């Protein structure tokens, strides 16, 4: 089995206009900058981006927003220091925004990957973010019913990968990458090091079954 | 204005006051902003294990200049190091720790706290300002002890401690204790109850800048 | 009895027949019992990745005698080895693979299969016999291609392929294809449709021991 | 921080009559045989045992059943080759049995550990095991609402542990151990090797926050 592809362009080639794309990362860590740049070059537009943040400065998701490729953002924390392109697009009414509590975002993505139809979480009960959602009280505690969140594609960043698609991560770069691999129809991972030998089965964090292609991108941001 | 006659703690003094109440062996999540400074003030001899929602339990000190690792950060996006006994994990596991009641204490900043324990710390009423909720809503429903640290009043002198919050809520009835530059207050079924005044302040002066009753 | 005039495949022949239909690169879960033998018969040159629900993807061959590891087993509790590219994981992740549609094919044994694709393979009607469901119900709802391999009839000659199952169901409308010692049948919206008869059997003879119609 | 305890007896001392006890393991792998033997010696009775299997032969959970310590079993696969003590107690009507599909068992345990109020799973929809449960159909697919499964205690088996309670596992001995650590008020782990130095943070499978005590038990079954 060999899921490795030759370059970033080949890895992002299947992404079409209007696709939903999960993008791993939190702050500056675990973001697949190589794949995002390749996606910019590739040209797909009208994208729904699912990610914790909405980019900062002029790189990564911020660049996708700057270039007008994004129609919709689903995230927990769009406003960060330097999130100027998100703010511009948002204020101009050019993007739709869905804000999801961070743990609910992770759990909705996991639920999609795990084949669940939804879950009851206490998070956001009684708040604006639960408005219009089904709720129920169990043993005196309020819960909100949340739906799974699927995507067409996931762009991931990992430290090490093998031809079977197995991935391991570095420090806090793990973040959303493992659940996003599970929840997308087609997950693409850029890895700092592509090993031809299989990873140690004890050290695999994301098993290859969740990953459709792997590409080496040696740059560490 | 009454507020001008009050004596405020500095941010460092406030952080030190909160830190005094963090017991040995506690699992603690520090919110972004002022709460991140608490860890620097925990008294010697206590081992506190810090959780950061981006996937590390056992957050250690800032690395020396030149040894930063861009893929080793905390939730405030500051460079960190792993403390002894640290572990890395992914986001669903990280929020299981929060939501599942495994973390003992969270220290959060706030826009407003109500005498009912309601917390508002994620959105204002300004439409132009995009909301950003992050992990605060998950923390407040899962962590049994929610401590708030904040200035007692807004820059314009208006109160942040209120009968009811006017900003969108983060959680209902979740705050246990509030530490401000003027006072420490517990949230009780009857409302705010004074724990202590910070040095140089009178109860009357603090009551004058508080938008709810303070019981003693 | 009609059943005596039929020519049955051996278990090994049946396993080999199923194995022919497992494509290169497939992720496959083999149920306990007869299905575990399929892996030994997959044609050379195909790399099939076997998932075992107790936490291994990439199940390799049985270890040599004396090299068994009691903590490295498959779902049938047989000693195994890791194949190249294997990974270990815990149960919630393992069942996410099954329920979430990540595994391509599951091969299961059955007590009964209905022409609607209903599967019964976990409980009988005997109260004294404690039920044991295991992972079968999770597999059938999540894996897009459910293949059943079983004897065509019970030991007493009664049919296992039926219009409706009489035993408690494992899943509704889930079976794609049934491989028996007498025939291969697809489950279609119209009912069982013949794919092939195993050597030496006539359609009439097979129909006589089948509790539902067989379309051709 | 030092969560290590001196011996197995001390580790199981807090377990009281009538407690619910999750016990890790699948087949012969990942079973905390040392802790189960200590629990037998300790004497607690009227237990609810939550485990994938219900023991085989004369060891582990089978021994708890044989000695009459178990009032109730919640598991997915009680009947295995050699599960004679389970069968005897079951046929005599001496234990209550709740059979849960294996993935639902793992997910209910995880939901408890993750603070969720329940989840919708397609598993068991339309079957006997969904009878009496709330169901709903979403996009044409049927789902069953399942509740979280908590326990007072968890007995775990791991390969390596450290004083902070961090655990790593060996091969397929991982199985239910990590989710059970999350879902119990008090999780006790027997580890083949207790390291005084912290485990590598990248190799920790169960972070110490989920584990209340660790005891070394060098025997590998």
Coordinates of N, CA and C in Angstrom, one line a residue, chain A residues 1 3 110 112-116 162 164 166 181-183 198-202 204 207-210, chain C residues 25-27 47 49 51 57 82 84-89 92-93 95-97 99-103:
Chain A
X1 N 0.8 -1.2 0.0 CA 0.0 0.0 0.0 C 0.9 1.2 0.0
X3 N 0.2 5.3 -0.1 CA -0.6 6.5 -0.2 C 0.2 7.8 -0.4
X110 N -15.4 14.7 15.7 CA -15.2 13.3 16.0 C -16.5 12.4 15.8
X112 N -18.8 12.8 13.6 CA -18.9 12.5 12.2 C -17.9 11.3 11.8
X113 N -16.7 11.4 12.3 CA -15.8 10.3 12.0 C -16.1 9.0 12.6
X114 N -16.9 9.0 13.7 CA -17.2 7.8 14.5 C -18.6 7.3 14.1
X115 N -19.3 7.9 13.1 CA -20.6 7.4 12.6 C -21.7 7.6 13.5
X116 N -21.6 8.6 14.4 CA -22.7 8.9 15.4 C -23.6 9.9 14.7
X162 N 3.9 7.4 7.0 CA 4.4 6.3 6.3 C 3.5 6.0 5.1
X164 N 1.5 3.8 4.4 CA 0.1 3.3 4.8 C -0.8 4.4 5.3
X166 N -0.3 6.1 8.0 CA -0.1 6.3 9.5 C 0.6 7.6 9.8
X181 N -9.0 14.0 10.4 CA -8.7 12.9 9.5 C -9.9 11.9 9.5
X182 N -10.5 11.7 10.6 CA -11.6 10.8 10.8 C -12.9 11.2 10.0
X183 N -13.1 12.5 10.0 CA -14.4 13.1 9.6 C -14.5 13.5 8.2
X198 N 7.5 1.4 7.8 CA 6.3 1.7 8.6 C 6.6 2.3 10.0
X199 N 5.8 3.1 10.5 CA 5.9 3.7 11.8 C 5.7 2.6 12.8
X200 N 6.3 2.7 14.0 CA 6.1 1.8 15.1 C 4.6 1.8 15.5
X201 N 3.9 0.6 15.4 CA 2.5 0.6 15.6 C 2.0 1.1 17.0
X202 N 2.9 1.2 18.0 CA 2.6 1.7 19.3 C 2.6 3.3 19.2
X204 N 1.8 5.2 16.5 CA 0.9 5.8 15.5 C -0.2 6.5 16.3
X207 N -4.3 6.3 12.7 CA -4.1 5.1 11.9 C -4.4 5.4 10.4
X208 N -3.7 4.8 9.5 CA -3.7 5.1 8.1 C -5.1 4.9 7.5
X209 N -6.0 4.2 8.1 CA -7.3 4.0 7.5 C -8.1 5.3 7.4
X210 N -7.7 6.3 8.2 CA -8.3 7.6 8.1 C -7.7 8.6 7.1
Chain C
X25 N -5.9 -3.7 -1.5 CA -6.0 -2.4 -0.8 C -7.2 -2.2 0.1
X26 N -8.0 -3.3 0.2 CA -9.3 -3.1 1.0 C -8.9 -3.2 2.5
X27 N -9.7 -2.5 3.3 CA -9.7 -2.6 4.7 C -10.8 -3.5 5.1
X47 N -2.7 -6.7 -1.3 CA -2.4 -6.3 0.1 C -3.8 -5.9 0.7
X49 N -5.7 -5.1 4.3 CA -5.4 -4.6 5.7 C -6.6 -5.1 6.6
X51 N -8.6 -5.4 10.0 CA -8.9 -4.7 11.2 C -9.5 -5.7 12.2
X57 N -5.1 -2.5 13.6 CA -5.3 -2.4 12.1 C -4.0 -2.9 11.5
X82 N 1.8 -8.2 14.1 CA 1.4 -7.0 13.3 C 2.0 -7.1 11.9
X84 N 3.2 -5.2 8.3 CA 3.8 -3.9 8.0 C 2.7 -2.8 7.9
X85 N 3.0 -1.7 8.5 CA 2.0 -0.6 8.5 C 0.9 -0.7 9.5
X86 N 1.0 -1.6 10.5 CA 0.0 -1.8 11.5 C 0.0 -0.7 12.5
X87 N -1.2 -0.6 13.2 CA -1.3 0.4 14.3 C -2.2 -0.2 15.4
X88 N -1.9 0.2 16.6 CA -2.7 -0.2 17.8 C -3.5 1.0 18.3
X89 N -4.6 0.7 18.8 CA -5.5 1.8 19.3 C -6.5 1.3 20.3
X92 N -12.7 2.8 21.7 CA -13.6 3.8 21.1 C -13.1 4.2 19.7
X93 N -11.8 4.3 19.5 CA -11.2 4.5 18.2 C -11.5 3.4 17.2
X95 N -13.9 1.2 17.2 CA -15.3 1.2 16.8 C -15.7 2.4 16.0
X96 N -15.0 3.5 16.1 CA -15.2 4.6 15.2 C -14.8 4.2 13.8
X97 N -13.8 3.4 13.6 CA -13.4 2.9 12.3 C -14.6 2.1 11.7
X99 N -18.0 2.0 12.8 CA -19.3 2.7 12.7 C -19.2 3.8 11.7
X100 N -18.0 4.4 11.6 CA -17.9 5.6 10.8 C -17.7 5.4 9.3
X101 N -17.8 4.1 8.9 CA -17.7 3.8 7.5 C -16.3 3.8 6.9
X102 N -15.3 3.6 7.7 CA -13.9 3.6 7.3 C -13.5 2.2 6.8
X103 N -14.1 1.2 7.3 CA -13.7 -0.2 6.9 C -14.6 -0.5 5.6

